[in-house]
Amino acid sequence: MTAVQVPGAPRIEDGLLVSTSPATGAEAGRYPIATAAEVTEAVKRARAAAEWWAGLGFAGRRQRLLRWRALLAQRIEQLAELIHTEGGKPIADAVVELVTAIEHVDWAARNARRVLGPRRVRSRLVLAEFSAHLEYQPYGVIGVIGPWNYPVFTPIGSTAYALAAGNAVVFKPSEYTPAVGQWLVDSFAEVVPEHPVLTAVHGLGDVGAALCRSGVDKIAFTGSTATAKKVMTACAESLTPVLLEAGGKDAMIVDADADLDAAAEACVWGALTNAGQTCIGIERVYAVEPVFDAFVGKVVERAGRLTVGADGADIGPITMPSQLDVIRRHIDDALARGGRAVLGGADAVQPPYVRPTVLVDVPEDSAAVREETFGPTLTINRVRDAEEAVSRANALPYGLGGSVFGRRRAVAIARRLRSGMASVNSTLTFAGMSTLPFGGVGESGFGRIHGEDGLREFGRAKAITRRRARSLLPSTTFDRTPADVARLVKAIKVMYGR
Ligand code: NDP
């Protein structure tokens, strides 16, 4: 780490990872850094714990997870305060994050048996003499690697579902948010004190890399696309399966028949909540020509009212100090290439804060439109019609979420967005809908957390056939006769040959 102590930048002292507030530099906690051997040891202990945890069955796990959910709900203010101290996130944003995470714990606990438990599935006429059984069995130990921007919501999205499915979890929190990660692990240990079913290993990126090579049965990664590629490469060595929730550059489309006040309100929140450090945050808007000027005016009016600062403000500090340079570069590039700042602009970056910035008429090939900015900035570009909006929205390799405002065609447009998720007449709402899967396409990753797909992500399908009668047309035996085969051919022609 650097000798100069930058508030918010993690540092290492005497083998401990020291986490600090980006706003004040106050220490949030210090944690021993795990060696590769210690990571492997943690996975070994988790493997023994996983057997016990799986043995509790769906009912036993549901009971424990619901107790954990209750504990999280009871201590919501305490955890929100810690998120605020460690990452700088405004308390209100932290509360919203926690409400969503708690809902996911509840849903995963209540629905795991229904989605994953043993069940009969239908047989077909072919092999009608066999019954079919399906269940999803736990992998064993899941390695969860998390980012700092939503230090509870993102790891819970994998962890709660993995635990409900019967796995143990070894969690590597971001080096920017180890205190929140450890808080989650400690609170879980209060309701599951018997075995280390959920544990944390702390450190920098190399600890995450060690977790990929530690013998875990699956890695659930949330973070940047660049790191996702490294994780997949490391996991390929041992054919360890991966779930990758990576970056995004989500677009919002404002159609001609949109409610512009509602669109502006949702846009400002979707783009600027958590100071824009949101994977599914709105970073680009395409508004159709007839409503463009009015929409921009309403966005600027609302965004211009927001307060920026440490405590009680709408927009807090940038959590990762190095991100300030990225944000500055994107703004400067957009302005240098003909874009206009209708709010904020060149001097918006005032470390550790960035004032809300709205850029219009920004070239589509500029960094502010193509790369993840992760700051309280937004581009709004003018398009002829919804058709052009869709093609511009879909032009990037990312494909995480998106939003559409409009009436008549809004759902049809949302379906055509090349993304894993979309909200119509709202922004980001799919993240809190525990019944829906969450995940991206292309450079935003693959696999799903949340919902039924999210539960299945943490179970291996186990298929069992069981004979229930003699075979009338024996085929899967060397005792079959040429006449049996001829009858089989005849039957297949009757069944499928028309
Ligand atoms: P990073 O990719 O930098 O880090 C993510 C995690 O991976 C951290 O715990 C990090 O550890 C760890 N890590 C770093 N290097 C390696 C490695 N070689 N092998 C294994 N693990 C490693 O992302 P950020 O923490 O900066 O998070 C922001 C990114 O996350 C944005 O791109 C955002 O879009 C994305 N994101 C995606 C979400 C989604 O659901 N799709 C949700 C939230 C965020 P360390 O911190 O110690 O370096």
Coordinates of C-alpha atoms and ligand atoms in Angstrom, one line a residue:
M1 CA 0.0 0.0 0.0
T2 CA 1.1 3.6 -0.5
A3 CA 2.9 5.5 2.3
V4 CA 0.5 8.4 2.0
Q5 CA -2.7 7.5 3.8
V6 CA -5.6 8.3 1.6
P7 CA -8.9 8.2 3.5
G8 CA -10.9 5.2 2.3
A9 CA -8.0 3.4 0.7
P10 CA -7.3 0.2 2.6
R11 CA -3.9 -0.2 4.1
I12 CA -1.9 -3.0 5.6
E13 CA -0.4 -2.7 9.1
D14 CA 1.4 -5.6 10.8
G15 CA -0.4 -8.2 8.6
L16 CA -3.8 -6.6 9.3
L17 CA -6.1 -5.1 6.7
V18 CA -7.1 -1.7 8.0
S19 CA -10.4 -0.3 6.6
T20 CA -11.1 3.4 6.8
S21 CA -13.9 5.9 5.9
P22 CA -13.5 7.6 2.6
A23 CA -15.1 10.7 4.1
T24 CA -13.2 11.1 7.3
G25 CA -10.4 8.5 7.3
A26 CA -11.8 7.1 10.6
E27 CA -10.9 3.5 11.1
A28 CA -13.8 1.0 10.5
G29 CA -11.9 -2.1 11.6
R30 CA -8.8 -4.2 11.1
Y31 CA -8.7 -7.9 10.1
P32 CA -5.9 -10.5 9.8
I33 CA -5.0 -11.1 6.1
A34 CA -5.4 -14.7 5.1
T35 CA -2.5 -16.6 3.5
A36 CA -3.3 -19.0 0.6
A37 CA -2.8 -21.9 3.1
E38 CA -5.3 -20.3 5.5
V39 CA -7.8 -19.9 2.7
T40 CA -7.5 -23.6 1.9
E41 CA -7.8 -24.4 5.6
A42 CA -11.0 -22.3 5.9
V43 CA -12.5 -24.2 2.9
K44 CA -11.6 -27.5 4.6
R45 CA -13.3 -26.5 7.8
A46 CA -16.3 -25.3 5.7
R47 CA -16.5 -28.7 4.0
A48 CA -17.1 -30.4 7.3
A49 CA -19.6 -27.7 8.3
A50 CA -21.4 -28.2 5.0
E51 CA -22.1 -31.8 5.8
W52 CA -23.7 -30.9 9.1
W53 CA -25.6 -28.0 7.5
A54 CA -26.9 -30.1 4.6
G55 CA -28.0 -32.7 7.2
L56 CA -30.3 -30.2 8.9
G57 CA -32.5 -30.4 5.8
F58 CA -34.6 -27.7 4.3
A59 CA -36.7 -27.2 7.5
G60 CA -33.8 -26.9 9.8
R61 CA -32.0 -24.5 7.5
R62 CA -35.1 -22.4 6.9
Q63 CA -35.6 -22.0 10.7
R64 CA -31.9 -20.8 11.1
L65 CA -32.0 -18.5 8.1
L66 CA -35.3 -16.9 9.3
R67 CA -33.6 -16.3 12.7
W68 CA -30.7 -14.6 10.9
R69 CA -33.2 -12.5 8.9
A70 CA -34.9 -11.4 12.1
L71 CA -31.5 -10.5 13.6
L72 CA -30.6 -8.5 10.5
A73 CA -34.0 -6.7 10.7
Q74 CA -33.6 -5.9 14.4
R75 CA -30.1 -4.5 13.9
I76 CA -30.8 -2.6 10.7
E77 CA -29.7 0.8 12.1
Q78 CA -26.4 -0.6 13.5
L79 CA -25.5 -2.3 10.2
A80 CA -26.6 0.8 8.1
E81 CA -24.3 2.9 10.4
L82 CA -21.4 0.6 9.7
I83 CA -22.0 0.6 5.9
H84 CA -22.0 4.4 6.2
T85 CA -18.8 4.6 8.1
E86 CA -16.9 2.1 6.1
G87 CA -18.0 3.0 2.6
G88 CA -19.4 6.5 3.0
K89 CA -22.8 5.5 1.7
P90 CA -25.6 7.8 3.0
I91 CA -27.7 6.1 5.8
A92 CA -30.9 6.2 3.7
D93 CA -29.2 4.4 0.8
A94 CA -27.8 1.8 3.3
V95 CA -31.2 1.2 4.7
V96 CA -32.7 0.6 1.2
E97 CA -29.8 -1.8 0.5
L98 CA -30.5 -3.7 3.8
V99 CA -34.3 -3.9 3.3
T100 CA -33.7 -5.5 -0.1
A101 CA -31.1 -8.0 1.3
I102 CA -33.4 -9.0 4.2
E103 CA -36.2 -9.7 1.8
H104 CA -33.9 -12.0 -0.2
V105 CA -32.9 -14.0 2.9
D106 CA -36.6 -14.4 3.7
W107 CA -37.5 -15.6 0.2
A108 CA -34.6 -18.0 -0.2
A109 CA -35.3 -19.5 3.2
R110 CA -39.0 -20.0 2.5
N111 CA -38.7 -21.3 -1.0
A112 CA -35.7 -23.6 -1.1
R113 CA -37.6 -26.8 -0.5
R114 CA -40.2 -26.1 -3.1
V115 CA -37.6 -25.2 -5.8
L116 CA -34.8 -27.6 -4.9
G117 CA -36.4 -30.5 -2.9
P118 CA -37.0 -34.0 -4.2
R119 CA -40.0 -34.4 -6.5
R120 CA -41.5 -36.7 -9.1
V121 CA -41.4 -35.4 -12.6
R122 CA -43.6 -36.7 -15.4
S123 CA -42.5 -39.7 -17.5
R124 CA -43.2 -39.7 -21.2
L125 CA -44.5 -42.5 -23.4
V126 CA -40.9 -43.4 -24.3
L127 CA -39.7 -45.1 -21.0
A128 CA -43.2 -44.9 -19.6
E129 CA -42.3 -48.0 -17.5
F130 CA -39.9 -45.8 -15.4
S131 CA -40.7 -43.1 -13.0
A132 CA -38.6 -39.9 -12.9
H133 CA -37.3 -38.1 -9.8
L134 CA -35.4 -34.8 -9.6
E135 CA -33.8 -32.9 -6.8
Y136 CA -31.0 -30.2 -6.5
Q137 CA -28.3 -31.3 -4.1
P138 CA -25.9 -28.8 -2.6
Y139 CA -22.5 -28.4 -4.1
G140 CA -20.7 -28.4 -0.8
V141 CA -18.7 -25.2 -0.3
I142 CA -19.3 -22.1 -2.3
G143 CA -16.7 -19.3 -2.5
V144 CA -18.4 -15.9 -2.6
I145 CA -16.3 -12.9 -3.7
G146 CA -17.9 -9.6 -3.3
P147 CA -17.5 -5.9 -4.3
W148 CA -17.6 -2.9 -2.0
N149 CA -20.5 -0.9 -3.5
Y150 CA -23.3 -2.9 -2.1
P151 CA -21.4 -4.8 0.6
V152 CA -24.5 -6.5 2.0
F153 CA -26.9 -6.8 -0.9
T154 CA -24.5 -8.3 -3.4
P155 CA -22.9 -11.1 -1.2
I156 CA -26.3 -11.9 0.3
G157 CA -27.7 -12.4 -3.2
S158 CA -25.4 -15.4 -3.5
T159 CA -24.8 -16.3 0.1
A160 CA -28.5 -16.5 1.3
Y161 CA -29.4 -18.6 -1.7
A162 CA -26.3 -20.8 -1.4
L163 CA -27.0 -21.4 2.3
A164 CA -30.7 -22.1 1.7
A165 CA -29.6 -24.7 -0.9
G166 CA -27.6 -26.5 1.8
N167 CA -24.0 -25.2 1.0
A168 CA -21.4 -23.7 3.4
V169 CA -19.9 -20.4 2.2
V170 CA -16.4 -19.0 2.5
F171 CA -16.7 -15.3 1.8
K172 CA -14.0 -12.9 0.6
P173 CA -15.3 -9.3 1.1
S174 CA -13.8 -6.5 -0.9
E175 CA -10.7 -5.0 0.7
Y176 CA -12.8 -1.7 1.0
T177 CA -15.5 -3.3 3.1
P178 CA -14.1 -6.0 5.3
A179 CA -15.9 -4.7 8.4
V180 CA -19.3 -5.1 6.9
G181 CA -18.4 -8.6 5.6
Q182 CA -17.2 -9.7 9.1
W183 CA -20.3 -8.2 10.6
L184 CA -22.5 -10.4 8.4
V185 CA -20.4 -13.5 9.3
D186 CA -20.5 -12.8 13.0
S187 CA -24.2 -12.2 13.0
F188 CA -24.8 -15.5 11.2
A189 CA -22.6 -17.3 13.8
E190 CA -25.0 -16.1 16.5
V191 CA -27.8 -18.1 15.0
V192 CA -25.6 -21.0 13.8
P193 CA -22.9 -21.3 16.5
E194 CA -22.2 -25.0 16.0
H195 CA -20.1 -25.0 12.9
P196 CA -18.3 -22.5 10.6
V197 CA -21.1 -22.6 7.9
L198 CA -20.4 -19.0 6.9
T199 CA -16.9 -17.7 7.3
A200 CA -14.8 -14.8 5.9
V201 CA -11.3 -14.6 4.6
H202 CA -9.8 -11.1 4.3
G203 CA -7.2 -9.5 2.2
L204 CA -6.6 -8.0 -1.2
G205 CA -7.2 -9.5 -4.7
D206 CA -4.7 -12.3 -4.2
V207 CA -6.9 -13.7 -1.4
G208 CA -9.8 -13.8 -3.9
A209 CA -7.5 -15.6 -6.4
A210 CA -6.5 -18.1 -3.6
L211 CA -10.2 -18.8 -3.0
C212 CA -10.6 -19.7 -6.6
R213 CA -7.8 -22.3 -6.3
S214 CA -8.8 -23.5 -2.8
G215 CA -10.9 -26.5 -3.8
V216 CA -14.3 -24.8 -3.4
D217 CA -17.1 -26.4 -5.4
K218 CA -18.3 -23.2 -7.1
I219 CA -17.3 -19.6 -7.1
A220 CA -20.0 -16.9 -7.0
F221 CA -18.3 -13.7 -8.0
T222 CA -19.6 -10.1 -8.1
G223 CA -17.3 -7.4 -9.3
S224 CA -15.8 -5.8 -12.4
T225 CA -15.7 -7.5 -15.8
A226 CA -11.9 -7.4 -15.8
T227 CA -11.7 -9.4 -12.5
A228 CA -14.5 -11.7 -13.6
K229 CA -12.2 -12.8 -16.5
K230 CA -9.3 -13.5 -14.1
V231 CA -11.7 -15.5 -11.8
M232 CA -12.9 -17.6 -14.7
T233 CA -9.3 -18.2 -15.9
A234 CA -8.3 -19.4 -12.4
C235 CA -11.3 -21.6 -12.0
A236 CA -10.8 -23.2 -15.4
E237 CA -7.6 -24.9 -14.0
S238 CA -9.8 -27.1 -11.8
L239 CA -13.0 -26.9 -13.8
T240 CA -14.6 -25.1 -10.9
P241 CA -17.9 -23.7 -12.0
V242 CA -18.4 -20.0 -11.8
L243 CA -21.3 -17.5 -11.5
L244 CA -20.2 -14.1 -12.7
E245 CA -22.1 -10.9 -11.8
A246 CA -20.0 -8.2 -13.5
G247 CA -20.2 -4.6 -14.5
G248 CA -22.8 -2.7 -16.5
K249 CA -23.6 0.5 -18.3
D250 CA -27.3 0.5 -18.1
A251 CA -29.4 2.6 -20.3
M252 CA -32.8 4.2 -19.8
I253 CA -35.1 4.9 -22.7
V254 CA -37.7 7.7 -22.5
D255 CA -40.4 7.3 -25.1
A256 CA -42.7 10.0 -26.5
D257 CA -45.6 9.0 -24.3
A258 CA -43.7 8.8 -21.0
D259 CA -44.8 10.6 -17.8
L260 CA -41.8 13.0 -17.8
D261 CA -42.0 13.9 -14.1
A262 CA -42.0 10.3 -13.1
A263 CA -39.2 9.5 -15.6
A264 CA -37.0 12.4 -14.3
E265 CA -37.6 11.4 -10.7
A266 CA -36.7 7.7 -11.3
C267 CA -33.8 8.7 -13.6
V268 CA -32.2 10.9 -11.0
W269 CA -32.5 8.3 -8.3
G270 CA -31.4 5.4 -10.5
A271 CA -28.4 7.3 -11.7
L272 CA -27.3 9.0 -8.5
T273 CA -28.2 6.8 -5.6
N274 CA -25.1 5.6 -3.8
A275 CA -23.2 8.4 -5.7
G276 CA -23.8 6.5 -8.9
Q277 CA -21.7 3.5 -7.7
T278 CA -24.3 1.0 -8.7
C279 CA -23.8 -1.9 -11.1
I280 CA -27.3 -1.5 -12.3
G281 CA -27.3 2.3 -12.0
I282 CA -28.6 4.3 -15.0
E283 CA -25.5 5.7 -16.7
R284 CA -26.9 6.6 -20.1
V285 CA -30.3 7.9 -21.2
Y286 CA -31.8 8.0 -24.7
A287 CA -34.8 10.4 -24.8
V288 CA -36.8 10.7 -28.0
E289 CA -36.7 14.1 -29.8
P290 CA -40.1 15.5 -28.9
V291 CA -39.6 15.1 -25.1
F292 CA -35.8 15.5 -24.9
D293 CA -35.6 19.2 -23.9
A294 CA -38.4 18.9 -21.3
F295 CA -37.0 15.7 -19.9
V296 CA -33.4 17.2 -19.6
G297 CA -34.9 20.3 -17.8
K298 CA -36.7 18.2 -15.3
V299 CA -33.6 16.0 -14.6
V300 CA -31.4 19.0 -14.1
E301 CA -33.9 20.7 -11.8
R302 CA -34.1 17.6 -9.6
A303 CA -30.5 16.6 -9.6
G304 CA -29.5 20.2 -9.0
R305 CA -31.4 20.1 -5.7
L306 CA -29.4 17.2 -4.2
T307 CA -27.0 17.8 -1.4
V308 CA -23.4 16.4 -1.4
G309 CA -21.4 15.7 1.8
A310 CA -20.5 13.4 4.6
D311 CA -23.5 13.2 6.9
G312 CA -27.2 13.5 6.0
A313 CA -26.5 14.5 2.4
D314 CA -28.1 12.8 -0.6
I315 CA -24.8 12.0 -2.2
G316 CA -21.8 10.7 -0.2
P317 CA -18.2 10.4 -1.0
I318 CA -16.7 8.2 -3.7
T319 CA -15.8 5.0 -1.9
M320 CA -12.7 4.0 -3.9
P321 CA -10.4 7.0 -4.1
S322 CA -8.8 5.8 -7.4
Q323 CA -12.3 5.9 -9.1
L324 CA -12.2 9.8 -8.9
D325 CA -9.7 9.8 -11.7
V326 CA -11.9 7.6 -13.9
I327 CA -14.9 9.9 -13.3
R328 CA -12.8 13.0 -14.1
R329 CA -11.5 11.4 -17.3
H330 CA -15.0 10.5 -18.5
I331 CA -16.3 14.1 -17.9
D332 CA -13.3 15.7 -19.5
D333 CA -13.4 13.4 -22.5
A334 CA -17.1 14.0 -23.0
L335 CA -16.6 17.8 -22.9
A336 CA -13.5 17.7 -25.1
R337 CA -15.5 15.8 -27.7
G338 CA -18.4 18.2 -28.0
G339 CA -20.6 17.1 -25.1
R340 CA -22.2 19.8 -22.9
A341 CA -22.5 19.8 -19.2
V342 CA -26.0 21.0 -18.3
L343 CA -25.3 20.3 -14.6
G344 CA -21.9 19.9 -12.9
G345 CA -19.0 19.4 -15.3
A346 CA -15.3 19.9 -15.4
D347 CA -15.0 21.0 -11.7
A348 CA -17.5 18.5 -10.4
V349 CA -14.8 16.2 -8.9
Q350 CA -13.9 17.6 -5.5
P351 CA -12.3 14.7 -3.6
P352 CA -13.7 12.7 -2.0
Y353 CA -16.9 14.0 -3.5
V354 CA -18.3 14.4 -7.0
R355 CA -21.1 16.8 -7.6
P356 CA -24.0 15.5 -9.8
T357 CA -23.2 15.9 -13.4
V358 CA -25.5 15.7 -16.4
L359 CA -23.9 15.6 -19.9
V360 CA -25.9 16.0 -23.1
D361 CA -25.1 15.4 -26.8
V362 CA -22.1 13.2 -25.8
P363 CA -20.6 11.2 -28.8
E364 CA -21.6 7.6 -28.6
D365 CA -18.0 6.4 -28.9
S366 CA -16.8 8.4 -25.9
A367 CA -15.7 6.9 -22.6
A368 CA -18.7 8.5 -20.8
V369 CA -21.1 6.5 -22.9
R370 CA -19.1 3.2 -23.4
E371 CA -17.3 2.6 -20.1
E372 CA -18.6 2.1 -16.6
T373 CA -18.2 5.5 -14.9
F374 CA -19.3 4.5 -11.4
G375 CA -20.0 8.1 -10.3
P376 CA -22.9 10.5 -10.0
T377 CA -22.8 11.4 -13.6
L378 CA -25.3 10.8 -16.5
T379 CA -25.3 11.2 -20.2
I380 CA -28.6 12.1 -21.9
N381 CA -28.6 11.8 -25.7
R382 CA -31.3 12.7 -28.2
V383 CA -32.7 10.0 -30.5
R384 CA -35.2 10.1 -33.3
D385 CA -37.5 7.4 -32.0
A386 CA -37.6 4.3 -29.7
E387 CA -36.1 2.2 -32.4
E388 CA -32.9 4.2 -32.5
A389 CA -32.9 4.2 -28.7
V390 CA -33.0 0.4 -28.5
S391 CA -30.2 0.1 -31.0
R392 CA -28.0 2.6 -29.2
A393 CA -28.8 1.0 -25.8
N394 CA -27.9 -2.4 -27.2
A395 CA -24.6 -1.3 -28.8
L396 CA -22.3 -2.0 -25.9
P397 CA -20.7 -5.3 -24.8
Y398 CA -22.3 -4.9 -21.4
G399 CA -25.9 -6.1 -20.8
L400 CA -26.9 -6.0 -17.2
G401 CA -30.2 -4.1 -16.6
G402 CA -32.1 -1.2 -18.1
S403 CA -35.2 0.9 -17.8
V404 CA -38.0 2.1 -20.1
F405 CA -40.4 5.0 -19.5
G406 CA -43.5 5.1 -21.7
R407 CA -47.0 3.8 -22.0
R408 CA -48.0 2.0 -25.2
R409 CA -44.7 0.4 -26.3
A410 CA -42.8 0.3 -23.0
V411 CA -42.9 -3.4 -22.2
A412 CA -42.2 -4.3 -25.9
I413 CA -39.1 -2.1 -25.8
A414 CA -38.0 -3.5 -22.4
R415 CA -38.2 -7.0 -23.9
R416 CA -35.9 -5.9 -26.8
L417 CA -33.2 -4.6 -24.5
R418 CA -30.1 -6.8 -24.6
S419 CA -29.9 -7.2 -20.9
G420 CA -30.8 -9.7 -18.1
M421 CA -33.3 -7.3 -16.5
A422 CA -35.3 -4.2 -17.1
S423 CA -37.8 -2.0 -15.2
V424 CA -40.7 -0.3 -16.9
N425 CA -41.7 3.1 -15.5
S426 CA -39.2 2.7 -12.6
T427 CA -35.5 2.1 -12.2
L428 CA -33.5 -0.7 -10.5
T429 CA -36.7 -2.3 -9.0
F430 CA -36.0 -5.8 -10.4
A431 CA -33.1 -6.0 -7.8
G432 CA -35.6 -6.1 -4.9
M433 CA -38.0 -8.5 -6.5
S434 CA -36.9 -11.7 -4.8
T435 CA -39.1 -13.8 -7.1
L436 CA -37.1 -12.7 -10.2
P437 CA -33.7 -13.8 -11.3
F438 CA -30.9 -11.2 -11.4
G439 CA -27.9 -11.3 -13.7
G440 CA -26.5 -10.1 -17.0
V441 CA -25.5 -11.1 -20.5
G442 CA -22.3 -10.5 -22.5
E443 CA -19.6 -8.6 -20.5
S444 CA -22.0 -8.3 -17.6
G445 CA -21.5 -12.0 -16.8
F446 CA -23.6 -15.1 -16.7
G447 CA -25.6 -17.2 -14.2
R448 CA -28.3 -15.8 -12.0
I449 CA -28.8 -14.9 -8.4
H450 CA -32.2 -14.4 -6.8
G451 CA -35.5 -16.2 -7.5
E452 CA -35.9 -19.8 -8.5
D453 CA -33.0 -19.6 -10.9
G454 CA -30.8 -18.2 -8.1
L455 CA -31.6 -21.1 -5.9
R456 CA -30.9 -23.6 -8.7
E457 CA -27.5 -21.9 -9.3
F458 CA -26.4 -23.4 -5.9
G459 CA -27.7 -27.0 -6.4
R460 CA -26.6 -29.7 -8.7
A461 CA -29.5 -31.3 -10.5
K462 CA -29.7 -34.9 -9.6
A463 CA -31.8 -37.0 -11.9
I464 CA -33.0 -40.5 -10.9
T465 CA -35.1 -43.0 -12.9
R466 CA -36.8 -45.9 -11.2
R467 CA -38.3 -48.9 -12.9
R468 CA -42.0 -49.3 -12.1
A469 CA -43.0 -52.0 -14.7
R470 CA -41.7 -54.5 -17.2
S471 CA -40.6 -53.0 -20.6
L472 CA -43.1 -53.8 -23.3
L473 CA -40.6 -52.8 -26.0
P474 CA -37.3 -53.8 -24.5
S475 CA -34.5 -51.7 -26.0
T476 CA -31.9 -51.0 -23.4
T477 CA -30.8 -54.6 -23.0
F478 CA -28.9 -57.1 -25.1
D479 CA -31.8 -59.5 -24.5
R480 CA -33.7 -57.5 -27.2
T481 CA -34.6 -59.4 -30.3
P482 CA -34.7 -58.2 -33.9
A483 CA -38.5 -58.3 -33.6
D484 CA -38.3 -56.0 -30.6
V485 CA -36.2 -53.5 -32.6
A486 CA -38.6 -53.7 -35.5
R487 CA -41.6 -53.0 -33.2
L488 CA -39.6 -50.1 -31.7
V489 CA -39.1 -48.6 -35.2
K490 CA -42.8 -49.0 -36.0
A491 CA -43.8 -47.4 -32.7
I492 CA -41.5 -44.4 -33.2
K493 CA -42.9 -43.8 -36.6
V494 CA -46.5 -43.8 -35.2
M495 CA -45.5 -41.5 -32.4
Y496 CA -43.2 -39.0 -34.1
G497 CA -43.3 -39.7 -37.8
R498 CA -46.1 -37.4 -38.8
Ligands
NDP1 P1 -13.3 -5.7 -8.4 O1 -13.5 -6.6 -9.6 O2 -12.2 -4.8 -8.3 O3 -13.3 -6.6 -7.1 C1 -14.4 -7.6 -6.8 C2 -13.8 -8.6 -5.8 O4 -12.9 -9.4 -6.4 C3 -13.1 -7.9 -4.6 O5 -13.4 -8.7 -3.4 C4 -11.7 -8.1 -5.0 O6 -10.8 -8.1 -3.9 C5 -11.7 -9.4 -5.6 N1 -10.5 -9.7 -6.5 C6 -9.6 -8.8 -7.0 N2 -8.7 -9.5 -7.8 C7 -9.1 -10.8 -7.8 C8 -8.5 -11.9 -8.4 N3 -7.5 -11.9 -9.2 N4 -9.1 -13.1 -8.2 C9 -10.2 -13.2 -7.4 N5 -10.8 -12.1 -6.8 C10 -10.2 -10.9 -7.0 O7 -14.7 -4.9 -8.3 P2 -15.1 -3.8 -7.3 O8 -15.0 -4.3 -5.9 O9 -14.4 -2.5 -7.7 O10 -16.7 -3.6 -7.6 C11 -17.2 -2.8 -8.5 C12 -17.6 -3.6 -9.8 O11 -18.5 -4.6 -9.4 C13 -18.3 -2.8 -10.8 O12 -17.8 -3.1 -12.1 C14 -19.7 -3.1 -10.7 O13 -20.5 -3.0 -11.8 C15 -19.6 -4.6 -10.3 N6 -20.8 -5.0 -9.6 C16 -21.6 -5.9 -10.3 C17 -22.8 -6.3 -9.7 C18 -23.7 -7.3 -10.4 O14 -24.6 -7.9 -9.7 N7 -23.6 -7.6 -11.6 C19 -23.3 -5.8 -8.4 C20 -22.3 -4.9 -7.8 C21 -21.2 -4.5 -8.4 P3 -10.2 -6.7 -3.5 O15 -11.3 -5.7 -3.2 O16 -9.4 -7.0 -2.3 O17 -9.3 -6.2 -4.6

